[in-house]
PDB file of C-alpha atoms in Angstrom:
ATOM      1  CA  UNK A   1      19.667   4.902  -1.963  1.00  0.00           C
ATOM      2  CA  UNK A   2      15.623   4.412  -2.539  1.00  0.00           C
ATOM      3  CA  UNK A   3      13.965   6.158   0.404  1.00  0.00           C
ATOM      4  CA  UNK A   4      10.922   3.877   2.097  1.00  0.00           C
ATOM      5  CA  UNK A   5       9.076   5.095   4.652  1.00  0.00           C
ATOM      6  CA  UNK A   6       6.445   2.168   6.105  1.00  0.00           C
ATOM      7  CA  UNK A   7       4.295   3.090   8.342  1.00  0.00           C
ATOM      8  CA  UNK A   8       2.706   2.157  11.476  1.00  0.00           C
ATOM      9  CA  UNK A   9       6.001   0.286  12.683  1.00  0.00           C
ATOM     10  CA  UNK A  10       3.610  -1.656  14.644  1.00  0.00           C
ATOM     11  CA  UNK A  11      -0.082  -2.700  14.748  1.00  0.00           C
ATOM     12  CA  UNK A  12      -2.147  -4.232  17.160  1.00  0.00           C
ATOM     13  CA  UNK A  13      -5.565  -5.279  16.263  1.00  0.00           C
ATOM     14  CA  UNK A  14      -8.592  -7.595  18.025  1.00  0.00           C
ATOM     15  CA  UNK A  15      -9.120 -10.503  15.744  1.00  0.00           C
ATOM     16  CA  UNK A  16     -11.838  -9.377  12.971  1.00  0.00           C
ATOM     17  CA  UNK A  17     -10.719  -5.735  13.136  1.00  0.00           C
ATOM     18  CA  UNK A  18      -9.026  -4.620  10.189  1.00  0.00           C
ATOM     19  CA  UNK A  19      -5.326  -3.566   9.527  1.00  0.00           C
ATOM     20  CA  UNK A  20      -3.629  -1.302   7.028  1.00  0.00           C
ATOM     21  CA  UNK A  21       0.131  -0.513   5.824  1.00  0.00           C
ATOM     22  CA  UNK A  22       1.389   2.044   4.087  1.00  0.00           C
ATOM     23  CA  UNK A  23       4.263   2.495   1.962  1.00  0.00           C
ATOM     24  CA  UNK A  24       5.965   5.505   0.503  1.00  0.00           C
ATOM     25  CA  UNK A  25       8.586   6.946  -1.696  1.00  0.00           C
ATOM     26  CA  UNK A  26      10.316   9.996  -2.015  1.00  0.00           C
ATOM     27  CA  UNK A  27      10.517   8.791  -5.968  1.00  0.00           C
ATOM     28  CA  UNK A  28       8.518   7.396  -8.780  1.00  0.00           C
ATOM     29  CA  UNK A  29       8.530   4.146  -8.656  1.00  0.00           C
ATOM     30  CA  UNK A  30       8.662   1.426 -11.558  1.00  0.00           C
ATOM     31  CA  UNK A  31       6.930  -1.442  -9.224  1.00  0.00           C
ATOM     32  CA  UNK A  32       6.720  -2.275  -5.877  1.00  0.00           C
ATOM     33  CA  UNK A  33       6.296  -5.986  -4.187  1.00  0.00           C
ATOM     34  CA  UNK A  34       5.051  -6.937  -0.895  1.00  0.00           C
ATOM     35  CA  UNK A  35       6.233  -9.465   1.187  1.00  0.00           C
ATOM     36  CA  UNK A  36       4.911 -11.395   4.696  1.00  0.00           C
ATOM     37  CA  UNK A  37       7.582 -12.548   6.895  1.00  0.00           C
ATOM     38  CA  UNK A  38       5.958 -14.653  10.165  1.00  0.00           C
ATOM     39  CA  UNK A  39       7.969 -14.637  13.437  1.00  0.00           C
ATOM     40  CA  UNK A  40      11.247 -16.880  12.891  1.00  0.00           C
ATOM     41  CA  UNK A  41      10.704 -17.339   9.074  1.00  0.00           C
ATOM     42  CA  UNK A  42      11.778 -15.740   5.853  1.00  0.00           C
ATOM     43  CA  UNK A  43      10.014 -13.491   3.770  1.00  0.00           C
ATOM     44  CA  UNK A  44       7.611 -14.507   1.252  1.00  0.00           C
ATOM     45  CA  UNK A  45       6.030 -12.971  -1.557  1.00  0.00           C
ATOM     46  CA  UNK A  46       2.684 -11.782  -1.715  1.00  0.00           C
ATOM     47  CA  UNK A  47       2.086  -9.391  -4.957  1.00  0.00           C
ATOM     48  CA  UNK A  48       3.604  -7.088  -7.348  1.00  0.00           C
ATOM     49  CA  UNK A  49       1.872  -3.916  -8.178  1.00  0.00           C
ATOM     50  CA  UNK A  50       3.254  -2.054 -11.613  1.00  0.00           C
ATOM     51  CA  UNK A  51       0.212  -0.109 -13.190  1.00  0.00           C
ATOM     52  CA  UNK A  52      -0.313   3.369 -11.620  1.00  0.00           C
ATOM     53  CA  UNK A  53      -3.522   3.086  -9.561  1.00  0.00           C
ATOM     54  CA  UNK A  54      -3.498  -0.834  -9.708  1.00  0.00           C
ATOM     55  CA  UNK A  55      -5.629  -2.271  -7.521  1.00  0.00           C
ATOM     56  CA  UNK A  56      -5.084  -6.251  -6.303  1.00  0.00           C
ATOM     57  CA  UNK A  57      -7.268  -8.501  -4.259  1.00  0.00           C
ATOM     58  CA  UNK A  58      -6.217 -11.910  -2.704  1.00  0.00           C
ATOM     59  CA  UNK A  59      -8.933 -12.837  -0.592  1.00  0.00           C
ATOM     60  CA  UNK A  60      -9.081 -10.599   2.497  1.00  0.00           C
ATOM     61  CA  UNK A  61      -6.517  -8.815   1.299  1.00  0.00           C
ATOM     62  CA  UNK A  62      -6.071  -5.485  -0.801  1.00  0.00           C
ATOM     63  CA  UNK A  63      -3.011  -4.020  -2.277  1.00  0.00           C
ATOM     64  CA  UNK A  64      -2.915  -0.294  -3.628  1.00  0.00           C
ATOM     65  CA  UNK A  65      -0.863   1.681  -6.105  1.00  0.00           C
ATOM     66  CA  UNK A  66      -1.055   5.173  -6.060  1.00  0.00           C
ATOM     67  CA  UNK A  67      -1.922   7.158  -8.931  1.00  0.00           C
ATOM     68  CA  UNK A  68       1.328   8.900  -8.770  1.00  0.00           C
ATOM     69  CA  UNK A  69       3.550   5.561  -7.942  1.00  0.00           C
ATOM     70  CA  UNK A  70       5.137   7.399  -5.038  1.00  0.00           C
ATOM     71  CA  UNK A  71       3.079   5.391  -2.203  1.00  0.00           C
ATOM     72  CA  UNK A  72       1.090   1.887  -1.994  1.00  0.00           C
ATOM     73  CA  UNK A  73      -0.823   0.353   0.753  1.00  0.00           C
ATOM     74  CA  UNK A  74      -1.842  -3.210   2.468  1.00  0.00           C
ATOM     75  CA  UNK A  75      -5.068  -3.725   3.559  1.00  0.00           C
ATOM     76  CA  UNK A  76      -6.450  -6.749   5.350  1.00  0.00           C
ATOM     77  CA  UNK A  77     -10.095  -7.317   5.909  1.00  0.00           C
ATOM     78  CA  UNK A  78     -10.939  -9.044   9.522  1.00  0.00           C
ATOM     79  CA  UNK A  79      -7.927 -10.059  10.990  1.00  0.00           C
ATOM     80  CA  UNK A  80      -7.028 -13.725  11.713  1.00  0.00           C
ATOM     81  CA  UNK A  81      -4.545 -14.367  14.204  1.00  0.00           C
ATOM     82  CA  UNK A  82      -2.789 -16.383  10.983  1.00  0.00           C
ATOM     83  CA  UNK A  83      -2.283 -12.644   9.695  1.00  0.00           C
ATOM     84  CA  UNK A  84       0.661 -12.205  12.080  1.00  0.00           C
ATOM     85  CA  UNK A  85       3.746 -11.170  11.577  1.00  0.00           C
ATOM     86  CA  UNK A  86       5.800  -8.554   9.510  1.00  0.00           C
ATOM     87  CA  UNK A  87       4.694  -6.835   6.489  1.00  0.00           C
ATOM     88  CA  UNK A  88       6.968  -5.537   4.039  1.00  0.00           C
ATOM     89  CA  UNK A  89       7.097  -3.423   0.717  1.00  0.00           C
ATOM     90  CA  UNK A  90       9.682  -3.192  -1.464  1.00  0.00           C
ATOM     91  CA  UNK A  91      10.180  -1.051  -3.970  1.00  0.00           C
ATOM     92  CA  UNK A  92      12.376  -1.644  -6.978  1.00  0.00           C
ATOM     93  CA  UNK A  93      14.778   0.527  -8.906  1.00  0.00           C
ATOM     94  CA  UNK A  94      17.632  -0.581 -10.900  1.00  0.00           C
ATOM     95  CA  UNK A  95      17.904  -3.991 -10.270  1.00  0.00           C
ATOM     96  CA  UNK A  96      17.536  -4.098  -6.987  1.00  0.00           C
ATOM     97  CA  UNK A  97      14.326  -4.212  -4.662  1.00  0.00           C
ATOM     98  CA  UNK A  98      14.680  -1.692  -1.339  1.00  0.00           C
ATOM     99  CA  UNK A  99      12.621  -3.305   1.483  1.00  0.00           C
ATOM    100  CA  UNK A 100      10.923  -0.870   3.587  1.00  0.00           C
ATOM    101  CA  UNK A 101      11.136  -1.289   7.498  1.00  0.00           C
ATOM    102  CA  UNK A 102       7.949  -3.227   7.672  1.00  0.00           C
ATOM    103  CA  UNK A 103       4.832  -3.562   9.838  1.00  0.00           C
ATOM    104  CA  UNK A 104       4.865  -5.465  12.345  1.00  0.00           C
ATOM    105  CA  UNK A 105       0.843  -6.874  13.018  1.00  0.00           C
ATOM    106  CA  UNK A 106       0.136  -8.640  16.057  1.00  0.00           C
ATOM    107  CA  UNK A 107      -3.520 -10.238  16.345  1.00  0.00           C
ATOM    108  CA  UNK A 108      -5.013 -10.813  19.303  1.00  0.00           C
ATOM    109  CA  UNK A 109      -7.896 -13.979  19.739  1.00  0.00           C
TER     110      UNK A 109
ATOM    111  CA  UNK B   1      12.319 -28.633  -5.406  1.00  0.00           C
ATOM    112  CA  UNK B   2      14.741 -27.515  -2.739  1.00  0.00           C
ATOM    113  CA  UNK B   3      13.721 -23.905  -3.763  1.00  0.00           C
ATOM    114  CA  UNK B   4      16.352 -21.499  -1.941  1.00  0.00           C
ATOM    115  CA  UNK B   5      19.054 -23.237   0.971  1.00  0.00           C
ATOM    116  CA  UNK B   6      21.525 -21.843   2.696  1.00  0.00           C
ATOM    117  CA  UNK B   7      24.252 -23.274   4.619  1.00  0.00           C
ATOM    118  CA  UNK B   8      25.076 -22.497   7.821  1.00  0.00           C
ATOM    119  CA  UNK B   9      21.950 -21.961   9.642  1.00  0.00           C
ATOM    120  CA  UNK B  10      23.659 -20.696  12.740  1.00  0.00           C
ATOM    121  CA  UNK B  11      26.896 -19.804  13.879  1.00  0.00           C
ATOM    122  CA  UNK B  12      28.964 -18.032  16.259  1.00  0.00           C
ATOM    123  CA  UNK B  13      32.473 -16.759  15.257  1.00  0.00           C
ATOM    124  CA  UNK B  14      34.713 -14.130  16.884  1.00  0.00           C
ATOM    125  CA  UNK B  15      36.320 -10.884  16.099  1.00  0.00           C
ATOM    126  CA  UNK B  16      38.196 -11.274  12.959  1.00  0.00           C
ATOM    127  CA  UNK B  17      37.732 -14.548  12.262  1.00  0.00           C
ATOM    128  CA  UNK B  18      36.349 -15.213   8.289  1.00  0.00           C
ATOM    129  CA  UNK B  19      33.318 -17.334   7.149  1.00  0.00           C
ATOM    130  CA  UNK B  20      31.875 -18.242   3.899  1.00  0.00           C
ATOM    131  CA  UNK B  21      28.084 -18.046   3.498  1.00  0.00           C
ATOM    132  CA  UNK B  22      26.478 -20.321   0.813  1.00  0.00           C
ATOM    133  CA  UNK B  23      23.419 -19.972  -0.852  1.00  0.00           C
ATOM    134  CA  UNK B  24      21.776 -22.403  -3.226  1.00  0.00           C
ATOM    135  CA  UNK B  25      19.056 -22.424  -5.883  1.00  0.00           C
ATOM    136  CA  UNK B  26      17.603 -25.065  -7.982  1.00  0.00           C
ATOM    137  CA  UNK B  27      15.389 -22.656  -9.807  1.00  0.00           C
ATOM    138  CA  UNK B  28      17.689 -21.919 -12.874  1.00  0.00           C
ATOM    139  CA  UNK B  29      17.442 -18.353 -11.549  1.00  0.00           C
ATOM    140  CA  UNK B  30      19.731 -15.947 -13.114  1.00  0.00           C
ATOM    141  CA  UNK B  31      19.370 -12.956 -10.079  1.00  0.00           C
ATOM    142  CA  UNK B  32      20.586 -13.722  -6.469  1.00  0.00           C
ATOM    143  CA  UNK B  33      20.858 -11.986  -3.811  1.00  0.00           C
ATOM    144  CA  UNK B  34      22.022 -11.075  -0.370  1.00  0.00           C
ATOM    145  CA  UNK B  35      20.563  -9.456   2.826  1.00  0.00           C
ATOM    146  CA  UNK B  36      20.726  -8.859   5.973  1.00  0.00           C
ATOM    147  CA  UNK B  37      18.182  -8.255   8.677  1.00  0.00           C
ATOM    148  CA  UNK B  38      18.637  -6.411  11.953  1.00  0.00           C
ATOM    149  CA  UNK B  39      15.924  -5.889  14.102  1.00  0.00           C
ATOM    150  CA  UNK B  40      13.410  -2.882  13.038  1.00  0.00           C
ATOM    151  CA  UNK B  41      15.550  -2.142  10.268  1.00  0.00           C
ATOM    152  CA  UNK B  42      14.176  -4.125   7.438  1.00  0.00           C
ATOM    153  CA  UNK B  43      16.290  -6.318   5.215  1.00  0.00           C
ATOM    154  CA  UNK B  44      19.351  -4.220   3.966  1.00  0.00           C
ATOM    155  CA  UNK B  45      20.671  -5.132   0.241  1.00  0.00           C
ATOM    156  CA  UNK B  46      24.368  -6.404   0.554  1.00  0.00           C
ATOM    157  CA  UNK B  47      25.447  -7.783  -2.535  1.00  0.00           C
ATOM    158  CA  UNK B  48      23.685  -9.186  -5.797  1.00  0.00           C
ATOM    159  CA  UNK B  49      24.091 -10.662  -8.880  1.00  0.00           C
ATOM    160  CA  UNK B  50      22.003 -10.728 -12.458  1.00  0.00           C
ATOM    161  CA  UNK B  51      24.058 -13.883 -13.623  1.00  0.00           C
ATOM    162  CA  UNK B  52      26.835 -17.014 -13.995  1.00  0.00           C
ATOM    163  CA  UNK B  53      30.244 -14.547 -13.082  1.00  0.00           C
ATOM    164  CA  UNK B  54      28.578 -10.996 -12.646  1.00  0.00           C
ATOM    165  CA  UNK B  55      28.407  -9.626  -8.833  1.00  0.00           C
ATOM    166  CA  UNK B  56      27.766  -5.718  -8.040  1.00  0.00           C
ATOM    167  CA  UNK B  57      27.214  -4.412  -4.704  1.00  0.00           C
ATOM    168  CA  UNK B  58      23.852  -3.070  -2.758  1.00  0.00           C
ATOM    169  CA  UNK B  59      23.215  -1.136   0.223  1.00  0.00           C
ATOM    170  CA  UNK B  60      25.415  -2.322   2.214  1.00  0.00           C
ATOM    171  CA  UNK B  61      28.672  -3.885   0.617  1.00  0.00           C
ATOM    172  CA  UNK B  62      31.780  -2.901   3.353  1.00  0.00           C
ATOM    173  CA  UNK B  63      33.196  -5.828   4.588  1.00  0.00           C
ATOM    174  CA  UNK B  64      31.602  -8.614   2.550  1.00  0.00           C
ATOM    175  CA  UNK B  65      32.759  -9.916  -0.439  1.00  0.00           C
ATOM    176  CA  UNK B  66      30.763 -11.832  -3.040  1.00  0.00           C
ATOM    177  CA  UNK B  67      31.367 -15.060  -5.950  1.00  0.00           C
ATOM    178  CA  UNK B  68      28.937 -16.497  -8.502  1.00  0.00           C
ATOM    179  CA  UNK B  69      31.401 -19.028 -10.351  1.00  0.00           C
ATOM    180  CA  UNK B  70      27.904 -21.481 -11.046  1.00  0.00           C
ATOM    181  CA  UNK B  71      24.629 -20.244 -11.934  1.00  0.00           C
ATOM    182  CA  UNK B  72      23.463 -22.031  -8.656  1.00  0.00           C
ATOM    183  CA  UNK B  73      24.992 -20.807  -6.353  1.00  0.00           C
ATOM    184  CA  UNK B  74      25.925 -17.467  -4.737  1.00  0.00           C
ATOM    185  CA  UNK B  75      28.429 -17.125  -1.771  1.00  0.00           C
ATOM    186  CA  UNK B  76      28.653 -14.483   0.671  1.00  0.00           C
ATOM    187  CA  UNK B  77      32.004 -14.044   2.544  1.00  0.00           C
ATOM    188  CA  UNK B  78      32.999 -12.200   5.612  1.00  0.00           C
ATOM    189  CA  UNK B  79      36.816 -11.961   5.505  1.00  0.00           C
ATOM    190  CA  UNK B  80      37.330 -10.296   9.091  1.00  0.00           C
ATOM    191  CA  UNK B  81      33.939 -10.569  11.215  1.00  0.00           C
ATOM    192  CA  UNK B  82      33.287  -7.538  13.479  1.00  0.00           C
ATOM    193  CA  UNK B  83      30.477  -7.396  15.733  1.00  0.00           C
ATOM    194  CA  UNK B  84      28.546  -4.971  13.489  1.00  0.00           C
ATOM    195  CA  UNK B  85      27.748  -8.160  11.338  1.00  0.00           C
ATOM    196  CA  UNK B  86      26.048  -9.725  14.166  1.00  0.00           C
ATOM    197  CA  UNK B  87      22.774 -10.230  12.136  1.00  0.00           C
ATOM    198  CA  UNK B  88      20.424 -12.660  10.114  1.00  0.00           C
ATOM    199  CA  UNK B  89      21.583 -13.168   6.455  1.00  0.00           C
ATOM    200  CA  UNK B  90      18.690 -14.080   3.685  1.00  0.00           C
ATOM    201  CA  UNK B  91      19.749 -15.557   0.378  1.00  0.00           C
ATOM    202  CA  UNK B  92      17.145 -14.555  -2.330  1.00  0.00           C
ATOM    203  CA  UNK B  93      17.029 -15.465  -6.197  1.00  0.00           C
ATOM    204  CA  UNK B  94      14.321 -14.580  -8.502  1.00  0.00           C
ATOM    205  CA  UNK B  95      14.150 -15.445 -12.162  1.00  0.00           C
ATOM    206  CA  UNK B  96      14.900 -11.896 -13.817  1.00  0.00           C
ATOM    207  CA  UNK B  97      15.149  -8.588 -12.061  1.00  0.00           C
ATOM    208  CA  UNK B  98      13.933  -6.777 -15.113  1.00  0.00           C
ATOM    209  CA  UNK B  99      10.610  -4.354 -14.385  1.00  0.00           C
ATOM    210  CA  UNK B 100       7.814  -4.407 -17.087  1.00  0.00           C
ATOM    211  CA  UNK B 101       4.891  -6.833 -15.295  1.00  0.00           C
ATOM    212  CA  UNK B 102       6.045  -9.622 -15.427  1.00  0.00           C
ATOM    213  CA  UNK B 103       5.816 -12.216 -12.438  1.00  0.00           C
ATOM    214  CA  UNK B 104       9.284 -13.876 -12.608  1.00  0.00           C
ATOM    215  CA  UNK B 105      11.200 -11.025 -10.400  1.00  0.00           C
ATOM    216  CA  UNK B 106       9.050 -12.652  -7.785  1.00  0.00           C
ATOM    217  CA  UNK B 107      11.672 -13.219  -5.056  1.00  0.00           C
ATOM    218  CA  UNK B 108      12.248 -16.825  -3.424  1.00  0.00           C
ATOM    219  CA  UNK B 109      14.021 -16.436   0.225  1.00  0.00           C
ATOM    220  CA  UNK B 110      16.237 -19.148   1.927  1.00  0.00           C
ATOM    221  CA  UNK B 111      15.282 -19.900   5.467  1.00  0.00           C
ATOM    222  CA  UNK B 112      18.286 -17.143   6.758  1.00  0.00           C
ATOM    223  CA  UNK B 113      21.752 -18.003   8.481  1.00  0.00           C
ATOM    224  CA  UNK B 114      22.125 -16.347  12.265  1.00  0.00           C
ATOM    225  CA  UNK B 115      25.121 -15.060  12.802  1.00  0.00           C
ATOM    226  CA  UNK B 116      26.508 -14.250  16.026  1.00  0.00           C
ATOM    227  CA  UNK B 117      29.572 -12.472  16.213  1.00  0.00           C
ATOM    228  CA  UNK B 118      31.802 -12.026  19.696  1.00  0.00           C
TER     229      UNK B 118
END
């Protein structure tokens, strides 16, 4: 199956600092989605990245496409403690999206 | 909207006893899908489906079993539970799976189903 590596498994930041997650794949890939999941919920999606080198802003945060579409990245600006929880990317080949073993950002006030 | 429901939210069976998962849309989504979640593992494809009748399996597929007979809804069933398949099960449908930039393979999730199993 699709090989996703996510990395840090964890993250612990002061509230303001800033946080990154990054994403990659042993293959090319066609797109990739990311997805927030808070503590007890489900996921929900953030943004879909498809243009090699794509870069996506929502507010404080930044998504990433590599050039090559092997590896993509999350970054959030300043940290709010409402930025907690887990962060996922999922790539997606043939029909089917491969979530990657997500982030996990706690925020500390 | 309802968006995505699912139906249990929790339960507790034992060893070798079966259960039907159901998962609901009211999207007019043709893909659904099925996961499951196990701590620091990520959610794990089980089984999906790109429309009304059509099922094919994911990641994971051995020991669940899968029906789309409406458009609507998509059930997941667990004919002999083992404790393995103690985990949280998300529902998912999103409007096409097909790649090309397009927003609709935007995934919706149902709120999960916990699933103990003894």
């Amino acid at each position: 199956g699709q090989q996703v590596m996510q990395i840090p498994q964890y993250q612990h930041v002061q509230e303001g600092e800033d946080f990154t997650t990054y994403c990659n794949s042993s293959t090319t890939l066609s797109n990739i989605q990311w997805y927030k999941q808070r503590p007890g919920g489900h996921p929900v999606f953030l943004i879909q990245l498809v243009k090699s080198g794509e870069v996506k802003k929502q507010k404080r945060l930044t998504f990433q496409f590599g050039e090559a579409k092997k590896n993509s990245s999350l970054h959030i600006t300043a940290t709010q403690t409402t930025d907690v929880g887990t962060y996922f990317c999922a790539p997606y080949n043939f029909n089917k999206f491969y979530f990657g073993s997500g982030t996990k950002l706690n925020v500390k006030p | 909207n309802a968006g995505v429901t699912q139906t249990p939210k929790f339960r507790v069976l034992k060893t070798g006893q079966s259960m039907t998962l159901l998962c609901a849309q009211d999207m007019n989504h043709e893909y659904m899908y099925w996961y499951r979640q196990d701590p620091g593992m990520g959610l794990r494809l089980i089984h999906y489906s790109v429309g009304e009748g059509t099922t094919a399996k994911g990641e994971v597929p051995d020991g669940y079993n899968v029906s789309r007979l409406k458009k609507q809804n998509f059930l997941l069933g667990l004919e002999s539970a083992a404790p393995s398949q103690t985990s949280v099960y998300f529902c998912a449908s999103s409007h096409s799976g097909l790649a090309g930039g397009s927003s609709y393979n935007e995934q919706f999730f149902g709120p999960g189903t916990r699933l103990t199993v003894l």
